Coordinates of N, CA and C in Angstrom, one line a residue:
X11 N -2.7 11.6 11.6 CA -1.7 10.6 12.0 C -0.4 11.3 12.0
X12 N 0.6 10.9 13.2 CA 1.8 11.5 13.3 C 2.8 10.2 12.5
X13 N 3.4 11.1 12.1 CA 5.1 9.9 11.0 C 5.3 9.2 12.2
X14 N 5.1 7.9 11.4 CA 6.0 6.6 12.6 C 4.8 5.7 13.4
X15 N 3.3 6.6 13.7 CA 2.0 6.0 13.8 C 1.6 4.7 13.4
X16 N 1.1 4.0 13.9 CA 0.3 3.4 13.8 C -1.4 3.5 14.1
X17 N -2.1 3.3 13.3 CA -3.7 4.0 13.2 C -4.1 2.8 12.6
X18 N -5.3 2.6 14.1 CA -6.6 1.8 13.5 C -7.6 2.1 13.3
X19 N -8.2 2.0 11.7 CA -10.0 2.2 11.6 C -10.9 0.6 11.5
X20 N -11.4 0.6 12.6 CA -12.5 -0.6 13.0 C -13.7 -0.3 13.0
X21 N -14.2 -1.4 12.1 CA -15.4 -1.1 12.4 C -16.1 -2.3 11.3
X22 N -17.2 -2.8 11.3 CA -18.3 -3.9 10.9 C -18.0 -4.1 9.7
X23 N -18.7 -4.9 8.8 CA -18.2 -4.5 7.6 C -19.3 -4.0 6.6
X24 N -19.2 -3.0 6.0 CA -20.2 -2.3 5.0 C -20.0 -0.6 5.9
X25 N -19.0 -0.6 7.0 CA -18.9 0.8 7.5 C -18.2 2.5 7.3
X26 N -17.3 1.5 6.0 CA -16.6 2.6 5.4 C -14.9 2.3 5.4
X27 N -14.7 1.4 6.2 CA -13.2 1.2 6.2 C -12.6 1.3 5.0
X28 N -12.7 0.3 4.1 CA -11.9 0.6 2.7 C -12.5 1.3 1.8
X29 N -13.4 2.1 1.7 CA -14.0 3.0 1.0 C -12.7 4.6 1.5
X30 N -12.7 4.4 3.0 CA -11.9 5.5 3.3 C -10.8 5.1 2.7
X31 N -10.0 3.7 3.1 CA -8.9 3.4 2.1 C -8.2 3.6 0.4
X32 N -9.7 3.5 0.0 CA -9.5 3.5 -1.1 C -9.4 5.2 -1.6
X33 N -10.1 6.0 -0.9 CA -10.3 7.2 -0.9 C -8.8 8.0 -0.9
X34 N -8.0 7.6 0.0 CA -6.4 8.3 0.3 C -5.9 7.8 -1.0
X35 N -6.3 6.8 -1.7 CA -5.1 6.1 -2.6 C -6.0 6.4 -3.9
X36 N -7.1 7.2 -4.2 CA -7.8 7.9 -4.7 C -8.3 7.0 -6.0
X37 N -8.6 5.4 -5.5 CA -9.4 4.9 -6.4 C -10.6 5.2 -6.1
X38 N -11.5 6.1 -4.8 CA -12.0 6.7 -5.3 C -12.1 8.8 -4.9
X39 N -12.9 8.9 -5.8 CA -12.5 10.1 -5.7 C -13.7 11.4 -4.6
X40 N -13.4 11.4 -3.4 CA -14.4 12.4 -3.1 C -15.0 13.7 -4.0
X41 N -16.7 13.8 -2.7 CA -16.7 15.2 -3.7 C -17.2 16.3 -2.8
X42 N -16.2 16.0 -1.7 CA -15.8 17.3 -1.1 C -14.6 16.8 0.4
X43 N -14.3 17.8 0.9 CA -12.8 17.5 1.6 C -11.8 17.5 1.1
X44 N -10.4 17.2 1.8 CA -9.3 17.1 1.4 C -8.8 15.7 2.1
X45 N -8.0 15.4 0.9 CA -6.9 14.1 1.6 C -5.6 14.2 1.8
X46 N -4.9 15.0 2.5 CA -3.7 15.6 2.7 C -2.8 14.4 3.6
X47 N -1.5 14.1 3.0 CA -0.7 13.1 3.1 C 1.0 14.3 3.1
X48 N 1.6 14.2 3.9 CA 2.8 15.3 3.8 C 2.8 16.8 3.3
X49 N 1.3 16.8 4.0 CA 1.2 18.3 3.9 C 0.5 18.7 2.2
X50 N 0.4 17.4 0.8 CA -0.3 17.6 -0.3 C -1.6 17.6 -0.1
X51 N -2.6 18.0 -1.0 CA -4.0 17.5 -1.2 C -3.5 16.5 -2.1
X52 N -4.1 15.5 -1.5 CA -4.2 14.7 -2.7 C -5.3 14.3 -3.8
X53 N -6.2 15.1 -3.4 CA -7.5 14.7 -4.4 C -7.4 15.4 -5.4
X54 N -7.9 14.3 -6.8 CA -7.7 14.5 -7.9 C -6.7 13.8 -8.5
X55 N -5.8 13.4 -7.9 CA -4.2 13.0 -8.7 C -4.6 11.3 -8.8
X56 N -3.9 11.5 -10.0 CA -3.8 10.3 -10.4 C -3.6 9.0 -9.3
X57 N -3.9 8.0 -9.4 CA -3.6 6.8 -8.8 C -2.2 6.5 -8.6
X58 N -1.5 6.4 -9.3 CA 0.2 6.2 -9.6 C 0.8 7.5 -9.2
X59 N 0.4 8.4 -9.3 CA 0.9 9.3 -8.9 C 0.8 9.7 -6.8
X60 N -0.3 9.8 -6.9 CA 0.2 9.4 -4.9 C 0.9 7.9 -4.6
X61 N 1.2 6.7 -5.2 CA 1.6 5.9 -4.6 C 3.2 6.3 -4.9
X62 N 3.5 7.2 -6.1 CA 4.9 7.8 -6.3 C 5.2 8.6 -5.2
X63 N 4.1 9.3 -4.3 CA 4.5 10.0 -3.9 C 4.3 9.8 -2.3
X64 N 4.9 8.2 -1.9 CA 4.9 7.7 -1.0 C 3.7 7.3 -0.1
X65 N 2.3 7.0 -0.7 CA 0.9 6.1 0.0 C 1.2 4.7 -0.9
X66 N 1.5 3.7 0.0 CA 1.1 2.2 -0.8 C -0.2 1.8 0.3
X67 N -0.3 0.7 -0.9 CA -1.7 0.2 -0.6 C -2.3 -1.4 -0.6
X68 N -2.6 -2.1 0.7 CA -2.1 -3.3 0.4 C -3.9 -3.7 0.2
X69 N -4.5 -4.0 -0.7 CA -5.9 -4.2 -0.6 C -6.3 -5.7 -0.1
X70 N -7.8 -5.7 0.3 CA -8.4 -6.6 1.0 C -8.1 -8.2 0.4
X71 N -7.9 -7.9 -1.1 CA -8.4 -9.0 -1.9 C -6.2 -9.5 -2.5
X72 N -5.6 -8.7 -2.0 CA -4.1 -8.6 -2.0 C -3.7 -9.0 -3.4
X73 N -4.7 -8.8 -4.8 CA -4.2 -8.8 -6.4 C -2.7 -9.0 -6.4
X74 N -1.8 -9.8 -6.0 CA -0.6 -10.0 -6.6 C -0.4 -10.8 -8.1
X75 N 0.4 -10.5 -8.5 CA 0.3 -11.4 -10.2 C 0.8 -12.8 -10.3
X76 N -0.6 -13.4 -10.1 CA -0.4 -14.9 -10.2 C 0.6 -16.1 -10.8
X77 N 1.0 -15.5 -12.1 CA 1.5 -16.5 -13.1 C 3.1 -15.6 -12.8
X78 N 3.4 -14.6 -12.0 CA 5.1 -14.2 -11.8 C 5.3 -14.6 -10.6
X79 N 6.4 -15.0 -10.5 CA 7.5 -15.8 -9.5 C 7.5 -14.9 -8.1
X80 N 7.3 -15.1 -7.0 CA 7.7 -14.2 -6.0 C 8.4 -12.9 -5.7
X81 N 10.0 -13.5 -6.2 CA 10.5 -12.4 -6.6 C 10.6 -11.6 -8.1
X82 N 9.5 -11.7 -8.9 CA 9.1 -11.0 -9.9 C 8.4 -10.3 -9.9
X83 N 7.4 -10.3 -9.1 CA 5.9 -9.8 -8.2 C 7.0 -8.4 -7.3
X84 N 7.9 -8.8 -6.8 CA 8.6 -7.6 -5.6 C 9.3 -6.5 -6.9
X85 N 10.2 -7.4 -7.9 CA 11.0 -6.2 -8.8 C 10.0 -5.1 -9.5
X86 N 8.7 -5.9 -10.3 CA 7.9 -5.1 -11.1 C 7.0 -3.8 -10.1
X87 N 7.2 -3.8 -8.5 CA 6.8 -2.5 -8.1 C 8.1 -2.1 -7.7
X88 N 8.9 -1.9 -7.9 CA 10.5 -1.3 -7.4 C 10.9 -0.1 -7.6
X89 N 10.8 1.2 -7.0 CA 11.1 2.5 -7.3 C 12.3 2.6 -6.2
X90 N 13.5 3.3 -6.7 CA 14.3 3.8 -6.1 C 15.6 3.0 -5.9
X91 N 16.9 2.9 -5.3 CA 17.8 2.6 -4.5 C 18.4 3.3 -3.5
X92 N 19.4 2.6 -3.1 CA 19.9 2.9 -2.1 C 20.0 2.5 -0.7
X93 N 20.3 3.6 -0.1 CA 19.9 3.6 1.6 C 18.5 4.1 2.1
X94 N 17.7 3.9 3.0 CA 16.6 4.1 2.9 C 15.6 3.6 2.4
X95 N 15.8 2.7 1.5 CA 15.1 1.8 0.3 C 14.8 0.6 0.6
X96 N 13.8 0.0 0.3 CA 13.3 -1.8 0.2 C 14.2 -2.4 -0.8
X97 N 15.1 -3.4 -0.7 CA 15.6 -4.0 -1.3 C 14.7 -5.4 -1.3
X98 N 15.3 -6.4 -2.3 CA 15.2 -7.9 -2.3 C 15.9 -8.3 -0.5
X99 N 17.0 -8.2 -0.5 CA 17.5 -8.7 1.0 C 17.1 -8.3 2.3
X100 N 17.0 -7.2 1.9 CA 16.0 -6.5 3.0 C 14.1 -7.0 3.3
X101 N 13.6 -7.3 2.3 CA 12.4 -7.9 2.4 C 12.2 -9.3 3.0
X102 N 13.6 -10.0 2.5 CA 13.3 -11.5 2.8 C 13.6 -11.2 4.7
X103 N 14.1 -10.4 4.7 CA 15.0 -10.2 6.4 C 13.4 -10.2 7.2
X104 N 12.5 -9.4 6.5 CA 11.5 -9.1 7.7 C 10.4 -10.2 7.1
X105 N 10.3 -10.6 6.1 CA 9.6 -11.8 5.5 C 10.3 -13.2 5.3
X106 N 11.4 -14.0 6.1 CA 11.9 -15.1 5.4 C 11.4 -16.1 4.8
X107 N 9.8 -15.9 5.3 CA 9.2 -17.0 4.4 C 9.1 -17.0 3.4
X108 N 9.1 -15.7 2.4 CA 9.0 -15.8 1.3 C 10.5 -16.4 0.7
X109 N 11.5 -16.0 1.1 CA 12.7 -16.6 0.6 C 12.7 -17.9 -0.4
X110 N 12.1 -19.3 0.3 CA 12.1 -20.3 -0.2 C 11.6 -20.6 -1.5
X111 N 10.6 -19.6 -1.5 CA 9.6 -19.9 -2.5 C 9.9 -18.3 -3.8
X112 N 11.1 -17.8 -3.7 CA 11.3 -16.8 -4.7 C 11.1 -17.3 -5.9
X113 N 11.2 -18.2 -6.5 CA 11.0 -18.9 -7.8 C 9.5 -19.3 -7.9
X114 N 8.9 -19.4 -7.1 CA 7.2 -20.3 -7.0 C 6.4 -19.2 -7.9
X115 N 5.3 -19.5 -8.6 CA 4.6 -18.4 -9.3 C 3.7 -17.9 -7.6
X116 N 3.1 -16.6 -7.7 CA 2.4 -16.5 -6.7 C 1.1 -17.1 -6.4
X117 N 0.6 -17.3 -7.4 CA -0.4 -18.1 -7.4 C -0.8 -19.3 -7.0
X118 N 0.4 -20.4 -6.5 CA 0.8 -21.3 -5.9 C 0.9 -20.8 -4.4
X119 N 1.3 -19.7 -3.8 CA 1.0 -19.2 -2.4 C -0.1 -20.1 -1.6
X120 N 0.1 -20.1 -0.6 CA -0.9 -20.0 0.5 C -1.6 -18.7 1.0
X121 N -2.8 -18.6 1.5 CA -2.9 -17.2 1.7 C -2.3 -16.3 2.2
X122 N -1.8 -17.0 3.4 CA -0.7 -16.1 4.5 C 0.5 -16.1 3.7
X123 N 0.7 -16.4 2.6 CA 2.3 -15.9 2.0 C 2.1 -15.1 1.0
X124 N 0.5 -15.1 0.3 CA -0.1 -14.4 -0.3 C -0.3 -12.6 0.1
X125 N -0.6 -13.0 1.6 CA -0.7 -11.8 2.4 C 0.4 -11.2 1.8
X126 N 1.7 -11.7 2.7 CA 3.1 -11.5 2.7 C 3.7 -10.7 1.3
X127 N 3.6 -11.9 0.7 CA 4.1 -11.2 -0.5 C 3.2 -9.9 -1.2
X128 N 1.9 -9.4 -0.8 CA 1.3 -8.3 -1.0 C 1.8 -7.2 0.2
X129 N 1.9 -7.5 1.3 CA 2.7 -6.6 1.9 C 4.0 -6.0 0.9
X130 N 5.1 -7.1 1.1 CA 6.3 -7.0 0.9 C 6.1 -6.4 -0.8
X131 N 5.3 -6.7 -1.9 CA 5.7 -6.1 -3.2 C 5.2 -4.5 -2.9
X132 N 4.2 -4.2 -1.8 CA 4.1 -2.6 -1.4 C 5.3 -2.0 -1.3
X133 N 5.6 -2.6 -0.1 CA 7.2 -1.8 0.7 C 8.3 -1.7 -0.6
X134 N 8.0 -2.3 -1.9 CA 8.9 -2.4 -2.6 C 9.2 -1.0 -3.5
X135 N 7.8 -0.5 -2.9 CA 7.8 1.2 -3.6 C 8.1 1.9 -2.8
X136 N 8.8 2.0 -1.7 CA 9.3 2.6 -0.2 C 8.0 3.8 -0.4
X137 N 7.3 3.2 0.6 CA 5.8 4.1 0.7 C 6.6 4.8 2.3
X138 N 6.0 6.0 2.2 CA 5.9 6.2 3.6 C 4.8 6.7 4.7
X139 N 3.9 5.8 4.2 CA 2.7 5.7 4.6 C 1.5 4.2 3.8
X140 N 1.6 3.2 5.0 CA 1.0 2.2 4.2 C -0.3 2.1 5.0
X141 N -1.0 1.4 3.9 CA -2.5 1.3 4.3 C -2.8 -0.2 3.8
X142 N -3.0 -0.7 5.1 CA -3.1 -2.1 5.2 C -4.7 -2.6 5.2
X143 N -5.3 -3.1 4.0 CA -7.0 -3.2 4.2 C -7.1 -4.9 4.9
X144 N -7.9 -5.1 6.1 CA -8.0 -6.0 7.1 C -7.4 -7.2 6.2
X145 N -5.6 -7.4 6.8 CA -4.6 -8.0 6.5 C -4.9 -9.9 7.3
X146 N -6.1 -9.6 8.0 CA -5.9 -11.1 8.8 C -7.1 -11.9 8.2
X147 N -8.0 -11.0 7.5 CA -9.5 -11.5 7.3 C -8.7 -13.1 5.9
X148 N -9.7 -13.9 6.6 CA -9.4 -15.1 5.9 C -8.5 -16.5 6.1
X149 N -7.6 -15.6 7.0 CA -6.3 -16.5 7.7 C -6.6 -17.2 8.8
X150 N -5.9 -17.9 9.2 CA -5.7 -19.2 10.4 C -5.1 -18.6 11.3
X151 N -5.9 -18.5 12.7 CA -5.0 -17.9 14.0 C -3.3 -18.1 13.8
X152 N -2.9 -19.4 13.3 CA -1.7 -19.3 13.3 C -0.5 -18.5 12.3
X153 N -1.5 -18.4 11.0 CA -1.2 -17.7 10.1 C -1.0 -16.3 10.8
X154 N -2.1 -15.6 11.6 CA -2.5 -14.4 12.1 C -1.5 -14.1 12.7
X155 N -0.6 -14.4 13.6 CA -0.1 -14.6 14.5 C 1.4 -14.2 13.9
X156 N 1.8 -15.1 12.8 CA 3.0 -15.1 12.2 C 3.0 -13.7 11.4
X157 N 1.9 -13.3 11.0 CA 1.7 -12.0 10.4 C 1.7 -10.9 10.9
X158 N 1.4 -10.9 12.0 CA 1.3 -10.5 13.0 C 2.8 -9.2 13.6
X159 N 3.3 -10.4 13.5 CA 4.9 -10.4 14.2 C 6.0 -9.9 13.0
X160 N 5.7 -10.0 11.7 CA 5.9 -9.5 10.6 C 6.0 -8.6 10.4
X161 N 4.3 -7.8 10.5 CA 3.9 -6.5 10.3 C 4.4 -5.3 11.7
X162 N 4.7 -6.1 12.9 CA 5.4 -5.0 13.9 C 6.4 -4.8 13.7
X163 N 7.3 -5.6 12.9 CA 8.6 -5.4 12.7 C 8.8 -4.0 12.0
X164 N 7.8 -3.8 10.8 CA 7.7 -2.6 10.2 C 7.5 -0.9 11.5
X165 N 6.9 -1.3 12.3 CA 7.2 -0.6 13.0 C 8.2 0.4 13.5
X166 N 9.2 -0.8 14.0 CA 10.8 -0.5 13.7 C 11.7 0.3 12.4
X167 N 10.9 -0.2 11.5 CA 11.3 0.9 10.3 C 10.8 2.4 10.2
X168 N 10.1 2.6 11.2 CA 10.0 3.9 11.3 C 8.7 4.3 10.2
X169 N 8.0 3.3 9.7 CA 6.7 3.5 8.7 C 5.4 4.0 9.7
X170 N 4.7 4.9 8.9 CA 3.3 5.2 9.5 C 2.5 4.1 8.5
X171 N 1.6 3.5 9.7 CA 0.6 2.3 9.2 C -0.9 3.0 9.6
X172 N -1.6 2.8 8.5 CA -2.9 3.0 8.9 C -3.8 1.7 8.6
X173 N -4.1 1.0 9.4 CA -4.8 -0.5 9.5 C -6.3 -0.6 9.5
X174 N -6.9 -1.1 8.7 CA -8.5 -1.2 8.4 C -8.6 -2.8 9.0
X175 N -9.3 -2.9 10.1 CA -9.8 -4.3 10.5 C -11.2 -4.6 11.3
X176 N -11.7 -5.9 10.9 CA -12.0 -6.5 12.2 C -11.9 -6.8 13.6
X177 N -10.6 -7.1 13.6 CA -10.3 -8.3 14.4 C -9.5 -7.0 15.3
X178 N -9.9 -7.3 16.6 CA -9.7 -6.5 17.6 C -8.0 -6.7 18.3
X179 N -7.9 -7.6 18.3 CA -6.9 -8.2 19.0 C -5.9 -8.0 18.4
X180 N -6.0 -8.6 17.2 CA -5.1 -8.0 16.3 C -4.8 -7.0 15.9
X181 N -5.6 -5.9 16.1 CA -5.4 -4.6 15.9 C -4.5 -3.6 17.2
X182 N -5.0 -4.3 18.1 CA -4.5 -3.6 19.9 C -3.3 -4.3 19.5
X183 N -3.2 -5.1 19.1 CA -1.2 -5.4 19.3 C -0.1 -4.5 18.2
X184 N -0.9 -4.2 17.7 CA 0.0 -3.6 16.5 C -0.2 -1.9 16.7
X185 N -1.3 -1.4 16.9 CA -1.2 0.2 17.1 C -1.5 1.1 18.0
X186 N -1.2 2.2 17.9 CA -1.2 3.2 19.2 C -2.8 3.7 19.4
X187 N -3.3 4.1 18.1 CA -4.5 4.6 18.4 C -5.6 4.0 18.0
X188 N -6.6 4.1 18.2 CA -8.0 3.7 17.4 C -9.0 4.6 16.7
X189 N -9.5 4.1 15.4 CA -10.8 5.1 15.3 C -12.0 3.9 15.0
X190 N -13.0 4.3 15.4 CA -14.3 3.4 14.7 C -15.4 4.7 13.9
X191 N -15.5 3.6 13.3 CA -16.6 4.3 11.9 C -17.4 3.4 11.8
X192 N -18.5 3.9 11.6 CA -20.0 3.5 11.1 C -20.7 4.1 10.5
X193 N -21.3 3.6 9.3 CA -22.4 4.3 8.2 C -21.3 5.2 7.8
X194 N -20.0 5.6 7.6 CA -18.8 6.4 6.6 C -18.7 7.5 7.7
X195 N -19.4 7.8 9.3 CA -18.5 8.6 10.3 C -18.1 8.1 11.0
X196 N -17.0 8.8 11.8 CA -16.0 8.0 12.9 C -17.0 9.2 14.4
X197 N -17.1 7.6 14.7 CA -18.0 7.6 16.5 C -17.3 7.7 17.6
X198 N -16.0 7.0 17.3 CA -14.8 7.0 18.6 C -13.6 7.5 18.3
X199 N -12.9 8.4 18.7 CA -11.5 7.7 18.5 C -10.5 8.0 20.0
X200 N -9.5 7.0 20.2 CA -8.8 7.0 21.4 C -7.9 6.3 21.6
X201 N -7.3 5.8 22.8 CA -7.0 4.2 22.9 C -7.3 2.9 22.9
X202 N -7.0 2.2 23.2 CA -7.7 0.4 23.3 C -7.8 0.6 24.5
X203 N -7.0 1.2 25.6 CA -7.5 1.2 26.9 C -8.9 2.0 26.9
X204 N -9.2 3.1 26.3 CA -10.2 3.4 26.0 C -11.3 2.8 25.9
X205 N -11.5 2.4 25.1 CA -12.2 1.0 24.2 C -12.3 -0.2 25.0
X206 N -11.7 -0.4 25.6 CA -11.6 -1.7 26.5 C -12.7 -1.3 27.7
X207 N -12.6 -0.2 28.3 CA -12.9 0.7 29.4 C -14.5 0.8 29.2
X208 N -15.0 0.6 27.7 CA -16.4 1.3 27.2 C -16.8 0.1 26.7
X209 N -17.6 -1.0 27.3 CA -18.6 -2.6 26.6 C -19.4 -1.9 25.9
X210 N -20.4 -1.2 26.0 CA -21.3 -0.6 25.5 C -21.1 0.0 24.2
X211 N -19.8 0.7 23.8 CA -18.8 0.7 23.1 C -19.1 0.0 22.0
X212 N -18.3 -0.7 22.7 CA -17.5 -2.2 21.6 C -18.9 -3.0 21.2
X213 N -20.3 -2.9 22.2 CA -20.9 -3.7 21.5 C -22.0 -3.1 20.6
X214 N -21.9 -1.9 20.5 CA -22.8 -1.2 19.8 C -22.0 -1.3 17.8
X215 N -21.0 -0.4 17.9 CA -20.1 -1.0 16.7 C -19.5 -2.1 16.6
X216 N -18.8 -3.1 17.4 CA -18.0 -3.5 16.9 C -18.0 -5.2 17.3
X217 N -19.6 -5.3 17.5 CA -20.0 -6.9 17.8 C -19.7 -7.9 16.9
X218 N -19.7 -7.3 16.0 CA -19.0 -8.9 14.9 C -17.5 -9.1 15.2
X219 N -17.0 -7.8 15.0 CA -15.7 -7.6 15.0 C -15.1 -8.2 16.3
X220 N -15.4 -8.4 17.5 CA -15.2 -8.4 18.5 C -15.3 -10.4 19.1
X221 N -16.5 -10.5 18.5 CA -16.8 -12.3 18.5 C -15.9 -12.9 17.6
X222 N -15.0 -12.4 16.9 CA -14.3 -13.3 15.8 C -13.0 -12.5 16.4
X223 N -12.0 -11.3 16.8 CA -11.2 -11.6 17.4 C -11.2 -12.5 18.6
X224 N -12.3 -12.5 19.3 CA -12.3 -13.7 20.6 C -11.5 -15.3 19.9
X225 N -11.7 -15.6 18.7 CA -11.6 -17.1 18.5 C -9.8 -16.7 17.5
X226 N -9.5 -15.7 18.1 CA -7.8 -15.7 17.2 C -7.1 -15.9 18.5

């Protein structure tokens, strides 16, 4: 992936997406290759230590800490200041939904603010490289949508995203490239015009994936 990228890996589910996810962010650990992120290997290093060293990680299941307040959930991952930095006012700017509810415990959330607020406590470690595990799975087209428009904003920040999904549609609006994986190898990689171009394609991997973006 080039700085500033956007990268999708699609593919069914049991194909490897978040295994590879979790692999960069080295919960778990290969036992052969390299995971090179700004030119480090990262295999072997501690867990906290690549996310110090700019990989955040937004997982499938979005663990935010239920019983702290919104904005208590954003301060307790907070590395750094400055310019260049995630602040509190800067988060609400690309998330204002959360704003209202800074005082709410998170566990009161909806899921789509749940999403949100697991985005936004990432960015709070100014990652420069986030890895988004299928951010829509669960949500309401309309939720989808609003998240949607959220997450491209990040764009504009100049972040490299690497996106793990289903949902197709969702995925072509947000990034440049594509990879699909099946059984833990990658079978395609290219554009959506690409992909669009090949049914045979799309229906060989990515038939579930494909019938459930249709209904977003």
């Amino acid at each position: 992936m080039r700085a500033g990228e956007a990268v999708c890996l699609l593919g069914r589910n049991g194909a490897g997406k978040s295994t590879t996810l979790k692999t960069i962010i080295q919960f778990v650990v290969p036992t052969q290759g390299q995971v090179r992120v700004n030119g480090r290997d990262l295999v072997g290093r501690p867990t906290h230590e690549v996310m110090l060293g700019g990989v955040g990680y937004v997982p499938e299941e979005r663990r935010i800490f239920p019983k702290l307040s919104v904005e208590e959930n954003l301060r307790v991952t907070r590395t750094g200041a400055g310019d260049g930095h995630w602040s509190l006012d800067r988060i609400y700017e690309v998330f204002p939904g959360l704003y209202p509810h800074r005082r709410q415990p998170g566990g009161t959330l909806s899921g789509g603010q749940q999403q949100m607020l697991a985005i936004a406590r990432t960015l709070m470690g100014n990652p420069s490289l986030l890895l988004l595990d299928e951010p829509s799975e669960g949500l309401a087209p309309l939720v989808v949508q609003d998240l949607l428009r959220q997450i491209a904003q990040l764009r504009e920040q100049k972040l490299t995203v690497l996106l793990s999904e289903q949902n197709l549609r969702f995925a072509e609006a947000l990034c440049d490239r594509v990879y699909i994986i099946d059984k833990g190898a990658i079978q395609f990689t290219g554009t959506f015009t690409e992909l669009r171009a090949d049914p045979d394609l799309r229906q060989r991997y990515l038939a579930v994936g494909a019938s459930r973006a249709g209904r977003t």
